[in-house]
Coordinates of C-alpha atoms in Angstrom, one line a residue:
M1 CA 0.0 0.0 0.0
T2 CA 1.7 3.2 -1.2
K3 CA 1.4 6.0 1.3
F4 CA 2.0 9.7 1.3
R5 CA 1.7 12.3 4.1
S6 CA -1.0 14.9 4.6
I7 CA -2.4 17.0 7.4
Y8 CA -5.7 16.7 9.1
M9 CA -6.7 19.5 11.6
G10 CA -3.0 20.2 12.3
A11 CA -1.9 16.5 12.7
P12 CA 0.0 14.4 10.2
A13 CA -2.0 11.7 8.4
D14 CA -0.9 8.8 6.2
I15 CA -2.8 8.6 2.9
A16 CA -3.0 5.6 0.6
R17 CA -5.0 4.2 -2.3
G18 CA -7.4 1.4 -1.7
V19 CA -8.8 -1.4 -3.8
R20 CA -11.6 0.8 -5.2
G21 CA -9.1 3.4 -6.2
E22 CA -10.1 5.5 -3.2
V23 CA -7.5 8.0 -1.9
A24 CA -8.1 7.8 1.9
N25 CA -6.6 7.7 5.3
A26 CA -4.4 4.5 5.4
A27 CA -5.7 3.5 8.8
L28 CA -9.3 3.6 7.6
I29 CA -8.4 1.5 4.5
S30 CA -6.8 -1.1 6.8
H31 CA -9.7 -1.0 9.2
S32 CA -12.1 -1.6 6.4
R33 CA -10.8 -5.0 5.5
Q34 CA -12.6 -6.7 8.4
F35 CA -15.9 -5.9 6.6
A36 CA -15.4 -8.3 3.7
R37 CA -18.4 -10.5 3.2
A38 CA -18.1 -13.6 5.2
L39 CA -19.9 -15.9 7.7
H40 CA -18.0 -16.1 11.0
R41 CA -18.5 -19.1 13.3
V42 CA -18.8 -18.1 16.9
T43 CA -19.9 -21.5 18.3
D44 CA -21.4 -24.5 16.6
R45 CA -24.8 -23.0 17.3
V46 CA -24.2 -19.3 16.5
H47 CA -22.8 -17.8 13.2
C48 CA -22.4 -14.1 12.5
H49 CA -22.7 -12.7 8.9
V50 CA -20.6 -9.6 8.2
G51 CA -20.3 -7.7 4.9
S52 CA -23.6 -7.5 3.1
C53 CA -24.6 -4.2 4.7
L54 CA -23.8 -1.7 7.5
G55 CA -25.1 -4.0 10.2
N56 CA -24.4 -7.7 10.9
S57 CA -26.9 -10.5 10.9
T58 CA -26.6 -13.4 13.3
M59 CA -28.1 -16.9 13.0
V60 CA -28.8 -19.1 16.0
L61 CA -29.6 -22.7 15.3
G62 CA -32.8 -23.6 17.2
R63 CA -34.5 -26.9 17.8
T64 CA -36.6 -26.9 14.6
G65 CA -35.2 -24.0 12.5
N66 CA -33.0 -20.9 12.3
I67 CA -33.4 -17.9 14.6
V68 CA -32.1 -14.8 12.8
I69 CA -31.1 -11.7 14.6
D70 CA -31.3 -8.5 12.4
T71 CA -32.0 -8.6 8.7
G72 CA -30.2 -5.7 7.0
D73 CA -31.6 -2.6 5.5
C74 CA -33.4 -4.1 2.5
V75 CA -34.4 -7.5 1.1
E76 CA -31.5 -7.5 -1.4
Q77 CA -29.1 -7.5 1.6
S78 CA -31.1 -10.1 3.6
A79 CA -31.1 -12.4 0.5
M80 CA -27.3 -12.3 0.6
Q81 CA -27.3 -13.1 4.3
Q82 CA -29.7 -16.0 3.8
Q83 CA -27.6 -17.4 1.0
D84 CA -24.5 -17.5 3.2
F85 CA -26.5 -18.9 6.2
R86 CA -27.6 -21.8 4.0
A87 CA -24.0 -23.0 3.9
V88 CA -24.5 -23.9 7.5
S89 CA -28.3 -24.7 7.7
D90 CA -31.0 -24.7 5.1
R91 CA -33.8 -25.1 7.6
P92 CA -36.6 -22.6 7.6
V93 CA -36.5 -19.5 9.8
S94 CA -38.2 -20.3 13.1
A95 CA -38.0 -16.7 14.6
L96 CA -36.7 -13.3 14.0
I97 CA -35.2 -10.9 16.6
Y98 CA -34.5 -7.2 16.1
T99 CA -31.7 -5.7 18.2
H100 CA -33.2 -2.3 17.5
S101 CA -35.1 -0.4 14.8
H102 CA -32.1 -0.3 12.4
Y103 CA -31.4 -3.3 10.2
A104 CA -34.9 -4.6 10.3
M105 CA -36.0 -3.7 6.8
G106 CA -34.9 -6.9 5.1
S107 CA -37.1 -9.1 7.2
R108 CA -39.6 -9.9 4.4
T109 CA -36.9 -12.3 2.9
Y110 CA -37.2 -14.5 6.0
V111 CA -41.0 -14.1 6.5
P112 CA -42.8 -14.0 3.1
Q113 CA -46.4 -12.9 3.0
E114 CA -47.7 -16.4 3.1
R115 CA -45.8 -17.1 6.4
E116 CA -46.7 -13.8 8.2
G117 CA -48.2 -14.6 11.6
Q118 CA -46.5 -18.0 11.6
V119 CA -43.0 -16.8 12.5
P120 CA -42.6 -14.9 15.8
V121 CA -40.8 -11.6 15.6
W122 CA -39.2 -10.4 18.8
A123 CA -38.3 -6.8 19.5
H124 CA -38.0 -4.1 22.1
K125 CA -41.3 -2.8 23.5
D126 CA -40.6 0.7 22.1
M127 CA -39.4 -0.3 18.6
M128 CA -42.5 0.6 16.6
R129 CA -42.7 4.1 18.3
T130 CA -39.1 4.7 17.6
L131 CA -39.4 3.6 14.0
A132 CA -42.5 5.6 13.4
R133 CA -40.7 8.8 14.5
T134 CA -37.8 8.1 12.3
L135 CA -39.9 7.4 9.2
S136 CA -42.4 10.2 9.5
D137 CA -41.6 13.6 11.1
V138 CA -38.2 14.3 9.7
Q139 CA -38.1 11.6 7.1
A140 CA -37.1 13.9 4.2
A141 CA -34.2 15.6 6.0
L142 CA -32.9 12.4 7.5
T143 CA -33.0 10.6 4.2
R144 CA -31.0 13.3 2.5
R145 CA -28.5 13.6 5.3
A146 CA -28.1 9.9 5.7
S147 CA -27.5 9.6 1.9
I148 CA -24.6 12.1 2.3
Q149 CA -23.2 10.4 5.5
F150 CA -23.2 7.0 3.9
G151 CA -21.7 8.1 0.6
L152 CA -24.6 7.5 -1.7
Y153 CA -23.7 10.5 -3.7
L154 CA -20.2 9.3 -4.2
P155 CA -18.9 7.0 -6.9
D156 CA -18.2 3.3 -6.1
Q157 CA -14.8 3.5 -7.8
G158 CA -12.1 6.2 -8.0
E159 CA -10.5 8.6 -5.6
D160 CA -13.7 9.7 -4.0
A161 CA -15.0 6.2 -3.3
M162 CA -15.5 5.0 0.3
P163 CA -13.2 2.4 1.8
S164 CA -16.0 1.5 4.2
H165 CA -18.2 3.3 6.7
G166 CA -16.1 2.5 9.7
I167 CA -18.7 0.2 11.4
G168 CA -19.6 -1.7 8.3
P169 CA -18.8 -1.8 4.6
F170 CA -21.6 0.3 3.1
L171 CA -25.3 1.2 3.5
F172 CA -26.3 0.2 0.0
E173 CA -24.4 -0.9 -3.1
L174 CA -26.3 1.2 -5.6
D175 CA -24.2 0.0 -8.5
K176 CA -25.6 -3.5 -7.9
Y177 CA -29.2 -2.9 -6.8
Q178 CA -31.9 -0.4 -5.8
P179 CA -32.9 -1.2 -2.2
T180 CA -36.4 -2.6 -1.6
T181 CA -37.8 -2.2 1.9
G182 CA -39.4 -5.4 3.3
F183 CA -40.4 -4.9 7.0
V184 CA -42.3 -7.4 9.2
R185 CA -43.8 -6.0 12.4
P186 CA -42.8 -7.5 15.7
T187 CA -45.2 -9.9 17.3
N188 CA -43.5 -10.3 20.7
L189 CA -42.4 -7.2 22.6
V190 CA -39.9 -7.5 25.5
G191 CA -38.5 -5.2 28.2
D192 CA -35.6 -5.1 30.5
G193 CA -34.8 -8.5 32.1
D194 CA -37.4 -10.5 30.2
E195 CA -36.6 -14.1 29.5
A196 CA -37.9 -16.4 26.8
E197 CA -37.3 -19.8 25.3
I198 CA -37.3 -19.4 21.5
D199 CA -37.3 -22.6 19.4
G200 CA -35.5 -24.4 22.3
V201 CA -32.9 -21.7 22.9
R202 CA -32.8 -19.7 26.1
F203 CA -32.6 -15.9 25.7
Q204 CA -32.6 -13.0 28.1
F205 CA -33.2 -9.4 27.0
F206 CA -31.9 -6.1 28.6
D207 CA -32.6 -2.5 27.8
A208 CA -29.3 -1.1 26.4
P209 CA -29.8 2.3 24.8
G210 CA -27.3 2.9 22.1
D211 CA -27.8 4.8 18.8
T212 CA -31.5 4.3 19.5
Y213 CA -33.5 4.0 22.7
D214 CA -35.1 0.7 21.6
S215 CA -31.9 -1.3 21.6
L216 CA -31.8 -4.7 23.2
L217 CA -28.7 -6.5 24.7
I218 CA -29.4 -10.1 24.0
W219 CA -27.9 -12.8 26.3
L220 CA -27.6 -16.5 25.4
P221 CA -26.6 -18.0 28.8
E222 CA -26.1 -21.5 27.5
E223 CA -23.6 -20.3 24.9
G224 CA -22.0 -17.5 27.0
I225 CA -22.8 -15.1 24.0
A226 CA -23.9 -11.5 24.2
V227 CA -25.3 -10.0 21.0
N228 CA -25.2 -6.2 21.4
N229 CA -25.6 -2.8 19.8
V230 CA -23.5 -0.9 22.3
A231 CA -19.9 -2.0 21.7
W232 CA -18.9 -1.0 18.1
P233 CA -15.6 -1.5 16.2
A234 CA -15.1 2.3 16.3
L235 CA -15.7 5.0 18.9
F236 CA -19.5 5.2 19.5
N237 CA -21.3 8.0 17.6
I238 CA -22.6 10.2 20.4
Y239 CA -23.4 12.6 17.6
T240 CA -24.1 11.5 14.0
L241 CA -23.7 14.1 11.3
R242 CA -27.0 13.1 9.7
G243 CA -28.8 14.4 12.7
E244 CA -30.5 12.6 15.6
T245 CA -32.0 13.2 19.0
F246 CA -29.5 13.5 21.9
R247 CA -27.8 10.2 22.6
N248 CA -27.0 10.6 26.3
P249 CA -23.7 8.8 27.1
A250 CA -24.9 8.2 30.6
D251 CA -27.7 6.0 29.2
L252 CA -25.2 4.1 27.0
L253 CA -23.0 3.3 30.0
R254 CA -25.8 1.2 31.5
G255 CA -25.7 -1.3 28.7
L256 CA -21.9 -1.5 28.7
D257 CA -21.8 -2.1 32.4
Q258 CA -24.5 -4.8 32.0
L259 CA -22.4 -6.3 29.3
L260 CA -19.3 -6.4 31.5
A261 CA -21.4 -7.9 34.3
M262 CA -22.4 -10.9 32.1
R263 CA -18.7 -11.9 31.6
P264 CA -19.4 -13.2 28.1
R265 CA -17.1 -15.7 26.5
H266 CA -18.1 -14.4 23.0
L267 CA -19.2 -10.9 22.0
V268 CA -21.2 -10.6 18.8
G269 CA -21.9 -7.1 17.7
V270 CA -24.4 -5.5 15.4
H271 CA -21.2 -4.0 13.9
G272 CA -17.7 -5.4 13.4
L273 CA -16.2 -8.9 13.9
P274 CA -17.1 -11.2 16.8
I275 CA -14.6 -11.2 19.7
S276 CA -13.9 -14.4 21.7
G277 CA -12.2 -14.8 25.0
E278 CA -13.5 -13.4 28.3
K279 CA -10.3 -11.5 29.1
E280 CA -10.0 -9.8 25.7
I281 CA -13.7 -8.9 25.7
R282 CA -13.4 -7.3 29.2
R283 CA -10.4 -5.3 28.1
C284 CA -12.0 -4.0 25.0
V285 CA -15.3 -3.2 26.5
T286 CA -13.8 -1.6 29.6
D287 CA -11.7 0.7 27.4
Y288 CA -14.7 1.5 25.2
R289 CA -17.0 2.4 28.1
D290 CA -14.3 4.4 29.9
A291 CA -13.6 6.4 26.7
I292 CA -17.3 7.3 26.5
Q293 CA -17.5 8.2 30.2
Y294 CA -14.3 10.3 29.8
L295 CA -15.8 12.3 27.0
Y296 CA -18.9 12.9 29.1
D297 CA -17.3 13.6 32.4
Q298 CA -14.6 15.9 31.0
T299 CA -17.1 17.8 28.9
V300 CA -19.3 18.3 32.0
R301 CA -16.1 19.4 33.9
G302 CA -15.4 22.0 31.3
I303 CA -19.0 23.2 31.3
N304 CA -18.8 23.8 35.0
L305 CA -15.6 25.7 34.4
G306 CA -17.5 28.0 32.1
M307 CA -16.3 26.8 28.8
S308 CA -18.3 27.0 25.5
A309 CA -18.7 24.2 23.0
D310 CA -15.9 25.6 20.9
E311 CA -13.5 25.8 23.8
L312 CA -14.4 22.3 24.9
V313 CA -13.3 20.8 21.6
D314 CA -9.7 21.7 22.5
Y315 CA -10.0 21.0 26.2
V316 CA -11.4 17.5 26.0
R317 CA -9.0 15.0 24.3
L318 CA -9.0 11.3 25.0
P319 CA -5.9 9.9 26.7
E320 CA -3.8 8.0 24.1
A321 CA -4.4 4.6 25.8
L322 CA -8.2 5.1 25.4
A323 CA -8.0 6.7 22.0
Q324 CA -6.0 3.9 20.5
S325 CA -7.8 0.9 22.0
R326 CA -9.3 -1.9 19.8
L327 CA -12.8 -0.4 19.7
T328 CA -12.2 3.3 20.2
R329 CA -10.5 4.6 17.1
E330 CA -12.2 7.4 15.2
F331 CA -13.2 5.4 12.2
Y332 CA -16.9 6.5 12.2
G333 CA -17.4 9.9 13.9
E334 CA -14.9 12.2 15.6
A335 CA -14.6 12.8 19.4
S336 CA -14.9 16.6 18.8
F337 CA -18.4 16.1 17.4
H338 CA -19.4 14.2 20.5
V339 CA -18.1 16.8 22.8
R340 CA -20.2 19.4 21.0
Q341 CA -23.2 17.2 21.2
I342 CA -22.8 16.5 24.9
Y343 CA -22.6 20.3 25.5
H344 CA -25.7 21.0 23.4
G345 CA -27.6 18.1 24.9
L346 CA -27.0 19.4 28.4
M347 CA -26.9 23.2 27.8
G348 CA -28.5 24.0 24.5
W349 CA -26.9 26.0 21.7
F350 CA -25.8 29.1 23.5
G351 CA -22.2 29.3 24.8
N352 CA -20.8 32.4 26.6
D353 CA -20.3 35.1 24.0
T354 CA -23.5 37.1 23.5
V355 CA -22.4 37.8 19.9
E356 CA -23.9 34.4 19.3
L357 CA -27.4 35.6 20.2
H358 CA -27.8 37.6 16.9
R359 CA -25.1 36.9 14.4
V360 CA -24.7 38.7 11.2
P361 CA -26.6 36.7 8.5
P362 CA -24.2 34.3 6.6
D363 CA -24.4 36.0 3.2
D364 CA -23.9 39.5 4.7
R365 CA -21.0 38.2 6.8
A366 CA -19.3 36.7 3.7
V367 CA -19.5 40.0 1.8
R368 CA -18.1 41.9 4.8
M369 CA -15.3 39.4 5.4
V370 CA -14.2 39.5 1.7
A371 CA -14.2 43.3 1.9
L372 CA -12.2 43.2 5.1
A373 CA -9.5 41.1 3.4
G374 CA -9.1 43.8 0.8
G375 CA -11.3 42.3 -1.9
P376 CA -11.8 38.9 -3.6
Q377 CA -8.3 38.8 -5.1
Y378 CA -6.7 39.1 -1.7
M379 CA -9.0 36.6 -0.1
Q380 CA -8.3 34.2 -3.0
A381 CA -4.5 34.6 -2.4
S382 CA -5.0 33.8 1.3
V383 CA -6.9 30.6 0.3
E384 CA -4.2 29.5 -2.1
Q385 CA -1.5 30.2 0.6
A386 CA -3.5 28.1 3.1
L387 CA -3.7 25.2 0.6
E388 CA 0.0 25.3 0.0
R389 CA 0.6 25.2 3.8
Q390 CA -1.8 22.3 4.1
E391 CA -4.1 24.3 6.3
Y392 CA -7.1 22.8 4.6
A393 CA -9.8 23.7 7.2
W394 CA -8.7 27.4 7.1
A395 CA -8.6 27.3 3.3
A396 CA -12.1 25.9 3.0
E397 CA -13.4 28.4 5.5
L398 CA -11.9 31.4 3.7
A399 CA -13.1 30.0 0.3
G400 CA -16.5 29.6 1.8
Y401 CA -16.8 33.4 2.1
L402 CA -15.9 33.8 -1.5
V403 CA -18.5 31.2 -2.6
R404 CA -21.2 33.0 -0.6
A405 CA -20.2 36.4 -1.8
Y406 CA -19.8 35.3 -5.4
P407 CA -22.0 32.2 -5.9
E408 CA -21.6 32.2 -9.7
C409 CA -17.8 31.9 -9.6
A410 CA -16.8 28.4 -10.5
H411 CA -13.1 29.0 -9.5
Y412 CA -14.1 30.0 -6.0
R413 CA -16.2 26.8 -5.7
Q414 CA -13.2 24.8 -6.9
L415 CA -11.0 26.3 -4.3
K416 CA -13.3 25.4 -1.5
A417 CA -13.7 21.9 -3.0
R418 CA -9.9 21.5 -3.0
G419 CA -9.8 22.2 0.8
L420 CA -12.7 19.9 1.5
R421 CA -11.4 17.0 -0.6
A422 CA -8.0 17.2 1.1
M423 CA -9.7 17.0 4.5
G424 CA -11.9 14.1 3.3
Q425 CA -8.8 12.2 2.1
A426 CA -6.9 12.7 5.3
T427 CA -9.6 12.0 8.0
S428 CA -9.8 8.5 9.5
A429 CA -13.6 9.1 10.2
A430 CA -15.8 7.7 7.5
N431 CA -18.7 10.1 8.4
S432 CA -16.5 13.1 7.9
R433 CA -15.0 11.8 4.7
A434 CA -18.4 11.3 3.1
W435 CA -19.6 14.8 4.0
Y436 CA -16.4 16.5 2.9
L437 CA -16.2 14.7 -0.4
T438 CA -20.0 15.0 -1.2
Q439 CA -19.9 18.7 -0.6
A440 CA -16.7 19.0 -2.7
R441 CA -18.4 17.2 -5.6
E442 CA -21.5 19.3 -5.2
L443 CA -19.3 22.4 -5.5
E444 CA -17.7 21.0 -8.6
G445 CA -21.1 20.1 -10.1
S446 CA -20.8 16.3 -10.1
A447 CA -23.3 15.7 -7.2
D448 CA -26.8 17.0 -6.5
T449 CA -27.9 16.3 -3.0
S450 CA -31.4 17.8 -3.6
R451 CA -32.1 14.5 -5.4
I452 CA -32.7 11.6 -3.0
P453 CA -30.9 8.5 -4.4
V454 CA -33.0 6.0 -2.5
N455 CA -36.5 5.7 -1.1
F456 CA -36.6 4.1 2.3
V457 CA -40.4 4.2 2.4
N458 CA -42.6 2.1 0.2
A459 CA -46.3 1.2 0.3
A460 CA -45.7 -2.1 2.0
L461 CA -43.8 -0.4 4.8
V462 CA -46.5 2.3 5.3
A463 CA -49.1 -0.5 5.6
Q464 CA -47.2 -2.0 8.6
F465 CA -47.9 1.1 10.7
P466 CA -51.2 2.5 12.1
P467 CA -52.8 4.9 9.6
Q468 CA -52.2 7.9 11.8
T469 CA -48.4 7.5 11.6
Y470 CA -48.2 9.0 8.1
V471 CA -51.4 11.1 8.4
N472 CA -49.5 13.0 11.1
A473 CA -46.8 13.8 8.6
L474 CA -49.3 16.2 6.9
R475 CA -48.5 18.6 9.7
F476 CA -45.0 19.1 8.1
R477 CA -46.1 18.8 4.4
L478 CA -49.2 21.0 4.0
D479 CA -48.5 24.6 3.0
P480 CA -49.3 26.9 5.9
A481 CA -50.7 29.4 3.4
L482 CA -53.8 27.1 3.0
S483 CA -55.2 28.6 6.2
G484 CA -54.0 32.1 5.4
A485 CA -57.5 33.3 4.5
G486 CA -59.1 31.6 7.5
A487 CA -59.6 28.3 9.1
S488 CA -60.9 25.3 7.1
S489 CA -61.2 21.5 7.7
V490 CA -60.8 18.3 5.7
D491 CA -62.3 14.9 6.7
L492 CA -60.0 12.0 5.7
R493 CA -61.4 8.5 5.7
F494 CA -59.7 5.2 4.9
T495 CA -62.7 3.1 4.0
D496 CA -61.1 -0.3 4.1
V497 CA -59.7 0.0 7.7
G498 CA -62.3 2.1 9.4
F499 CA -60.1 5.1 10.0
A500 CA -61.3 8.6 10.0
C501 CA -59.9 11.9 11.2
R502 CA -60.5 15.6 10.7
L503 CA -57.7 17.9 9.6
L504 CA -58.2 21.4 11.1
L505 CA -56.2 24.0 9.1
R506 CA -55.8 27.1 11.1
N507 CA -53.2 29.7 11.8
G508 CA -50.7 27.9 9.5
V509 CA -50.9 24.7 11.5
V510 CA -52.6 21.3 10.9
V511 CA -54.4 19.8 13.9
L512 CA -55.6 16.2 13.8
A513 CA -59.0 15.8 15.5
P514 CA -61.9 13.3 15.6
V515 CA -64.6 13.6 13.0
D516 CA -67.8 15.2 14.5
D517 CA -71.2 16.2 13.2
A518 CA -70.1 19.5 11.8
S519 CA -69.7 19.6 8.0
P520 CA -66.1 19.9 6.8
D521 CA -65.0 22.1 4.0
A522 CA -63.7 19.1 2.1
G523 CA -63.8 15.3 2.3
I524 CA -61.6 12.5 1.0
D525 CA -62.8 8.9 1.0
M526 CA -60.2 6.4 -0.1
S527 CA -58.6 3.1 0.8
F528 CA -55.6 2.9 3.1
S529 CA -53.8 0.8 0.5
L530 CA -54.0 3.6 -2.0
W531 CA -52.9 6.1 0.7
A532 CA -49.9 3.8 1.4
S533 CA -49.1 3.9 -2.3
L534 CA -49.2 7.7 -2.4
V535 CA -46.9 8.0 0.6
G536 CA -44.6 5.3 -0.7
G537 CA -44.2 7.0 -4.0
E538 CA -45.9 4.2 -6.0
A539 CA -48.9 6.4 -7.0
T540 CA -49.3 10.1 -7.7
A541 CA -51.9 12.7 -6.6
D542 CA -53.0 13.0 -10.2
E543 CA -53.7 9.2 -10.4
A544 CA -55.5 9.2 -7.1
A545 CA -57.6 12.2 -7.9
G546 CA -58.7 10.7 -11.1
S547 CA -59.3 7.2 -9.7
E548 CA -62.8 5.8 -8.9
A549 CA -61.3 4.6 -5.7
V550 CA -61.1 8.1 -4.4
R551 CA -64.1 10.3 -3.6
L552 CA -63.5 14.0 -3.2
T553 CA -66.2 16.2 -1.8
G554 CA -66.4 19.9 -1.0
D555 CA -63.5 22.2 -1.8
A556 CA -61.5 20.3 -4.4
R557 CA -58.5 22.6 -3.9
L558 CA -58.2 21.4 -0.3
G559 CA -58.7 17.8 -1.1
R560 CA -56.1 17.9 -3.9
A561 CA -53.6 19.7 -1.6
V562 CA -53.9 16.8 0.9
L563 CA -53.3 14.2 -1.8
E564 CA -50.2 16.1 -3.1
A565 CA -48.9 16.5 0.5
A566 CA -49.2 12.7 1.0
Q567 CA -47.2 12.1 -2.1
G568 CA -44.6 14.6 -0.9
K569 CA -45.1 17.2 -3.6

C-alpha cells in the first residue's frame, strides 16, 4: 500500500490508495478489510454474517429452525445473508429478533407474506414508536443527510469512493441494486430482564440504549454469548452528522456495564467482527465504556468551568491509551463532534459570547469578510496560501466566504472543493470523509444532494404502521398558506380499515382531530392501501384524484392539496 503524508486538523496523516481506487486515510483503509463479506463461526450454534450491509446478521440454530437476529436494510441484503447462512443450515426460519429499529428492513426475505403470523418476531417494546418517529416527522431531511453520510452521492470507484463506513462496509451498493424495503412487524415485545425460550434456545433481553432507545442487549446464557448494539468496532457515535436526538452517554454506559457484568465468552456485535475470550472482551469493552465516560465527564467538567462548546473541543481530548484501543479509534465519527453534542444536549446551543445571540446573516457576513480582506483577489490569495501550507480547514473556511459572496464563480467553488477534498482524504472518520467529499463534488457540479438517491419508504412499509403515523406527517407537508385566508377543515377517511380523522387547518398549522357532526370544507374517502401507495411513491396525486377509488367532496382545492402532500409534492 503506497502511502503519502497529509495534514488533518494540524496533525499528520498517512494517505493511501485502496482497492476501489479511493484515496483515503491509510488506517481507515486497513480497518475496512474486516468488513469483507463472510460468515463467521462463533460457536457450533451461532454464526455471524458480516459484509452484506452496514449491520451484521446473526443466525442461532434452534431446535426446529434458524433464529435470525437482524435482517439488514433491504431485502436485497437479507437475501445475501440468507444465501450465506444456508451454507450452515438450510432449515426454515423459526423466529426473528431485532436488536433495534435499524437493520430490520430486510425481514420480508425470511418471512414471506404467506408465512406472516406463523413466525414470531421479537423486538424491544418501544421499537415501533421509535421507527415511526424516524420514518415520518423528519423523514425527508434524515433521508437526504443519511444519503450524504453513507456516501450514496459518491462514486463506487475512484479517488472519492469510500473504503467503508467505519462500522460496516456500506449502507447500499447502488451500483448493484436499488434497495427494496421489506419490513415485518414485531409480534412479541420485550422489556428489561425479560426471558424467553425461542425454538428451544434460552434468551434474556436487557434495555441497552445505544444509537436508538429501543436497543436490546441479547444474552444467550447456555452459549456465553452476548449480542449487542453498544460496543462497536469504532468510537461510539454520540453525535451523528446526519442528525439525531441526543444520545446521552450516561444511558449508553448502563448497557456497557450490563455487558461487563455478564462476563461473556463471546461478543457478537451489530457491527464489526465477533470477539472471543473473556479476558479480551473485558479489556476491549472496559476501554470502550471508559472512553465514552471520559468524554462525558470531562465535557461536564469543562462546562462547569465556564467553557463554551468551541472551547471544549480543544479542552477534551481522549488519553492516548483510550484513543488507540481496539474499539475506540475514530473510524466513524470524531470525538470533537461528540463533545459538542454533549454540550448541546446538556446546555443547548448558546455558549458564553453574547455575539452568538444575533449573528450577522451568513451572506452578509461573507461580503463583509471579503471586503475586510481587501477584496476577492486578496481573499483568494489567502486561500491559495493556506492550501500550500496544508491548512485545509482554514482554506475551506476562507473559500466559503468567496463562494457565498460570489456564488456564480466556479473558480471559488473549486478552491473550497480542494480544501474539503484534502480533508476528506486525510480524515480517518468515515462520516467526515463522506460529508467532505460529497460537498466537494457538489461544489464541482458532479453531485446533486437535492435528489434523494434511495426511497426508504414504500407502500408495504407504510401499511405496517397505524394509519395515523403518516397522516400525522401532513403537519409538516401541507403549505401553511392554505389557512392564510381563514380556518378550514378536511375529513380524511380510509374506507377499508375504518379510520377517519379531521384535519383542522388554522393559523398555519394542521391539527388532527376526531370527526364530528359539523360539516367539513372538504372530504376525502379512499382506501388505506391507496394512501400507502401515495406515501410510498408508488402512486401520484393525479392518479389518485382521477381514480374511482377516491371520492372527493367539497372544496376540491383542499382535497387535492392533501393528496399532493401525502405524495410529498
